Coordinates of C-alpha atoms in Angstrom, one line a residue:
M1 CA 16.4 -8.4 39.5
N2 CA 18.8 -10.6 37.6
T3 CA 16.5 -13.6 38.0
E4 CA 13.6 -11.6 36.7
K5 CA 15.6 -10.5 33.7
T6 CA 16.8 -14.0 32.9
M7 CA 13.2 -15.4 33.1
K8 CA 12.0 -12.6 30.8
K9 CA 14.7 -13.6 28.2
L10 CA 13.8 -17.3 28.5
L11 CA 10.1 -16.4 28.0
I12 CA 10.8 -14.3 25.0
L13 CA 13.0 -17.0 23.4
F14 CA 10.2 -19.6 24.1
I15 CA 7.7 -17.4 22.4
I16 CA 10.0 -16.8 19.4
V17 CA 10.5 -20.6 18.9
V18 CA 6.9 -21.5 19.4
C19 CA 5.9 -18.7 17.0
T20 CA 8.0 -20.0 14.1
I21 CA 7.9 -23.7 14.5
D22 CA 4.5 -24.6 13.0
G23 CA 5.4 -23.6 9.5
F24 CA 7.9 -26.5 9.2
A25 CA 5.9 -29.5 10.2
Q26 CA 7.7 -32.7 11.2
D27 CA 5.2 -35.0 9.4
A28 CA 7.1 -37.0 6.8
D29 CA 4.6 -36.3 4.0
P30 CA 6.2 -34.7 0.9
S31 CA 2.8 -33.9 -0.6
Q32 CA 1.6 -31.6 2.2
T33 CA 1.4 -27.9 1.3
N34 CA 1.0 -24.4 2.7
T35 CA 1.8 -20.9 1.5
V36 CA 5.0 -18.9 1.9
V37 CA 5.2 -15.2 1.1
Y38 CA 8.7 -14.0 0.7
I39 CA 9.5 -10.3 0.7
Q40 CA 13.0 -9.2 -0.2
N41 CA 14.5 -5.7 0.3
S42 CA 17.9 -4.2 -0.5
T43 CA 19.3 -1.5 1.7
R44 CA 22.7 0.2 1.9
L45 CA 25.0 -1.6 4.4
A46 CA 25.3 1.6 6.3
D47 CA 21.5 1.6 6.8
Q48 CA 21.1 -2.1 7.5
A49 CA 21.3 -1.9 11.3
D50 CA 18.7 0.8 11.4
V51 CA 16.3 -1.2 9.2
F52 CA 16.8 -4.4 11.3
S53 CA 16.3 -2.4 14.5
V54 CA 12.9 -1.1 13.3
F55 CA 11.9 -4.6 12.3
D56 CA 12.9 -6.1 15.6
E57 CA 11.3 -3.4 17.7
Y58 CA 8.0 -2.8 15.9
E59 CA 7.3 -5.7 13.6
R60 CA 8.5 -8.9 15.4
P61 CA 6.1 -8.4 18.4
I62 CA 3.1 -8.2 16.1
L63 CA 4.2 -11.2 14.1
N64 CA 4.8 -13.2 17.2
R65 CA 1.2 -12.4 18.3
L66 CA -0.2 -13.3 14.9
V67 CA 1.4 -16.7 15.1
E68 CA 0.3 -17.2 18.7
E69 CA -3.3 -16.5 17.5
G70 CA -3.0 -18.9 14.6
A71 CA -3.3 -16.2 11.9
L72 CA 0.2 -17.2 10.7
L73 CA 2.0 -20.5 11.0
G74 CA 5.4 -18.9 11.2
Y75 CA 7.8 -16.2 9.9
G76 CA 11.4 -15.4 9.8
Q77 CA 13.9 -12.7 8.8
M78 CA 17.2 -13.3 7.0
S79 CA 20.2 -11.2 6.2
H80 CA 22.6 -11.5 3.3
S81 CA 25.7 -13.7 3.5
W82 CA 26.5 -14.5 -0.2
G83 CA 24.6 -13.8 -3.4
D84 CA 22.5 -11.1 -4.8
V85 CA 21.6 -7.6 -3.5
F86 CA 18.7 -8.4 -1.2
N87 CA 19.9 -8.2 2.5
H88 CA 16.6 -7.7 4.4
N89 CA 14.4 -10.7 3.6
V90 CA 11.3 -11.7 5.5
Y91 CA 9.2 -14.8 4.9
Y92 CA 5.7 -15.6 6.2
V93 CA 4.1 -19.0 6.4
A94 CA 0.3 -19.3 6.3
E95 CA -2.2 -22.0 5.6
N96 CA -3.1 -20.4 2.3
K97 CA -3.1 -17.1 0.5
T98 CA -6.4 -16.0 2.0
A99 CA -5.1 -16.6 5.5
F100 CA -1.9 -14.7 4.7
F101 CA -3.7 -11.6 3.4
E102 CA -6.0 -11.6 6.4
A103 CA -3.0 -11.7 8.7
W104 CA -1.3 -9.0 6.6
S105 CA -4.2 -6.6 7.0
K106 CA -4.2 -7.3 10.7
F107 CA -0.5 -6.7 10.9
F108 CA -0.8 -3.2 9.4
S109 CA -3.8 -2.4 11.6
E110 CA -1.6 -3.1 14.7
L111 CA 1.6 -1.5 13.4
D112 CA 2.3 1.4 15.8
L113 CA 5.0 3.2 13.8
D114 CA 4.8 7.0 13.5
N115 CA 4.7 8.4 10.0
E116 CA 8.1 10.1 10.2
L117 CA 10.0 6.9 11.2
M118 CA 8.1 4.8 8.6
Q119 CA 9.0 7.2 5.8
E120 CA 12.6 7.4 7.0
T121 CA 12.8 3.5 7.0
Q122 CA 11.1 3.2 3.6
R123 CA 13.6 5.7 2.1
K124 CA 16.4 3.3 3.2
I125 CA 14.9 0.5 1.0
N126 CA 16.5 0.8 -2.4
K127 CA 15.0 -2.2 -4.0
H128 CA 12.1 -4.5 -3.2
K129 CA 10.3 -7.6 -4.6
D130 CA 7.6 -10.0 -3.4
N131 CA 7.0 -13.7 -4.2
I132 CA 4.2 -16.0 -3.2
Y133 CA 5.1 -19.7 -3.2
V134 CA 3.3 -23.1 -2.7
H135 CA 5.4 -24.5 0.1
T136 CA 5.7 -28.3 -0.1
A137 CA 7.9 -31.3 0.5
F138 CA 9.1 -29.7 3.7
Y139 CA 10.5 -31.3 6.8
G140 CA 12.3 -30.1 10.0
N141 CA 13.8 -31.2 13.2
G142 CA 11.2 -29.2 15.3
V143 CA 13.7 -26.6 16.5
V144 CA 13.9 -23.1 15.1
S145 CA 17.2 -21.4 15.6
P146 CA 19.5 -18.9 13.9
G147 CA 21.6 -20.3 11.1
T148 CA 22.6 -20.4 7.5
V149 CA 19.9 -20.8 4.9
M150 CA 20.7 -21.8 1.3
I151 CA 18.0 -20.9 -1.3
N152 CA 18.5 -22.7 -4.5
Q153 CA 16.4 -21.1 -7.3
N154 CA 15.7 -22.6 -10.6
R155 CA 13.8 -21.9 -13.9
V156 CA 12.1 -25.0 -15.3
N157 CA 9.8 -25.0 -18.3
F158 CA 6.2 -25.1 -17.0
A159 CA 5.6 -28.2 -19.1
D160 CA 8.4 -29.9 -17.2
Q161 CA 7.7 -28.6 -13.7
G162 CA 5.5 -31.5 -12.7
E163 CA 8.2 -34.0 -13.5
W164 CA 10.9 -32.0 -11.7
V165 CA 8.8 -31.7 -8.6
S166 CA 7.8 -35.4 -8.7
L167 CA 11.5 -36.4 -8.9
F168 CA 12.4 -34.2 -6.0
R169 CA 9.6 -35.6 -3.9
E170 CA 10.4 -39.2 -4.7
Y171 CA 14.2 -39.1 -4.7
A172 CA 15.6 -35.9 -3.1
Y173 CA 13.2 -35.7 -0.2
P174 CA 14.1 -39.1 1.4
I175 CA 17.8 -38.2 1.3
L176 CA 17.3 -34.7 2.8
K177 CA 14.9 -36.1 5.4
A178 CA 17.5 -38.7 6.5
M179 CA 20.1 -36.0 6.8
V180 CA 17.7 -33.9 9.1
D181 CA 17.1 -37.0 11.2
E182 CA 20.9 -37.5 11.4
G183 CA 21.4 -33.9 12.6
K184 CA 23.3 -32.8 9.5
M185 CA 20.8 -30.1 8.7
N186 CA 17.8 -28.5 10.5
R187 CA 15.1 -28.3 7.8
F188 CA 14.4 -28.0 4.1
G189 CA 11.5 -27.4 1.8
L190 CA 10.4 -26.8 -1.8
L191 CA 9.0 -23.4 -2.9
L192 CA 6.9 -23.5 -6.1
H193 CA 6.1 -20.3 -8.0
E194 CA 2.6 -19.0 -7.6
W195 CA 3.0 -15.2 -8.0
G196 CA 6.2 -13.2 -8.6
D197 CA 9.4 -13.6 -10.6
E198 CA 10.6 -16.2 -13.1
W199 CA 12.3 -18.6 -10.6
N200 CA 9.5 -21.2 -10.4
V201 CA 11.1 -24.3 -8.7
N202 CA 13.1 -23.5 -5.6
Y203 CA 14.2 -25.2 -2.4
Y204 CA 15.9 -24.2 0.8
I205 CA 18.2 -25.9 3.3
H206 CA 18.7 -24.6 6.9
T207 CA 21.8 -25.5 8.8
D208 CA 23.6 -24.2 11.9
N209 CA 26.3 -22.3 10.0
Q210 CA 28.1 -22.1 6.7
E211 CA 30.6 -24.8 7.6
Q212 CA 27.8 -27.3 8.3
F213 CA 25.9 -26.2 5.1
H214 CA 28.9 -26.9 2.9
E215 CA 29.5 -30.3 4.5
S216 CA 25.9 -31.3 4.3
W217 CA 25.6 -30.0 0.7
G218 CA 28.5 -32.1 -0.4
E219 CA 27.1 -35.2 1.3
Y220 CA 23.6 -34.6 -0.2
I221 CA 24.9 -34.4 -3.7
A222 CA 27.3 -37.4 -3.2
R223 CA 24.4 -39.5 -1.9
F224 CA 22.1 -38.5 -4.7
Q225 CA 24.9 -39.2 -7.3
T226 CA 25.6 -42.6 -5.8
D227 CA 22.0 -43.8 -5.3
H228 CA 20.2 -42.2 -8.3
P229 CA 22.7 -40.9 -10.9
D230 CA 20.1 -40.9 -13.7
V231 CA 17.5 -39.0 -11.7
L232 CA 20.1 -36.3 -10.7
R233 CA 21.1 -36.0 -14.3
R234 CA 17.5 -35.7 -15.4
I235 CA 16.8 -32.9 -12.8
V236 CA 19.9 -31.0 -14.1
D237 CA 18.7 -31.5 -17.7
L238 CA 15.2 -30.1 -16.8
T239 CA 16.7 -27.0 -15.2
I240 CA 17.0 -24.1 -17.7
D241 CA 18.7 -21.6 -15.4
H242 CA 19.8 -21.5 -11.8
K243 CA 21.1 -19.3 -8.9
D244 CA 21.9 -19.7 -5.2
N245 CA 21.9 -17.4 -2.2
L246 CA 23.3 -18.0 1.3
L247 CA 21.4 -16.1 3.9
Y248 CA 21.5 -15.9 7.7
E249 CA 18.3 -16.3 9.7
R250 CA 18.3 -13.8 12.5
I251 CA 16.7 -14.5 16.0
P252 CA 18.0 -11.5 18.0
Q253 CA 19.1 -11.7 21.6
Q254 CA 16.7 -10.0 23.9
D255 CA 17.9 -7.9 26.8

């Protein structure tokens, strides 16, 4: 019985990893793109465990199947560590917007959640917002695991966005890629506004934990400042406004 239980846990973990890995290709091509839809929710801390439980029990199995079938490239769920009010955040990776909305329709057609529980869960969501991004300049180590995710959000004048992105691809991307290859972070990527709020040029860094993030962030900025001080200064000058969040990507243990 214990052997059967262990094999079940390993199989589920394998499915989770396979089902989230394709959204973060390892090809070193900073111009490649796909679509990321990011749904953010705020719930009272007293209700957070219940909301997460519903997501894990009813939504994750469907999302895993959608990735297995190729309808989605990946997905993930992140809780709040430091930053704003949003503590139940879910991202979906798809080839494009059309593919996402087709997968979204299929998700709801398969969601087997009784009306009473759905309404009870929805009432625990106090605030909500959606964003659709062009996901580009991304790279990963091929392993999806729990960990700390920093999301760096910026407002850049639309007239300057092309220059900002070009500088990131040419100068920031090689530094970040080298740090992934050195094992100092797990993955990163650029998220460009397509639909949603005012934060139009954003990027994320995924590390094992907060300690590793702070170490890698300090090293990233130091390398950038040493190798390309004028470029770093230009990126800062092009940035009108800025905010950060530290989140935690959850991959729950399975019994």
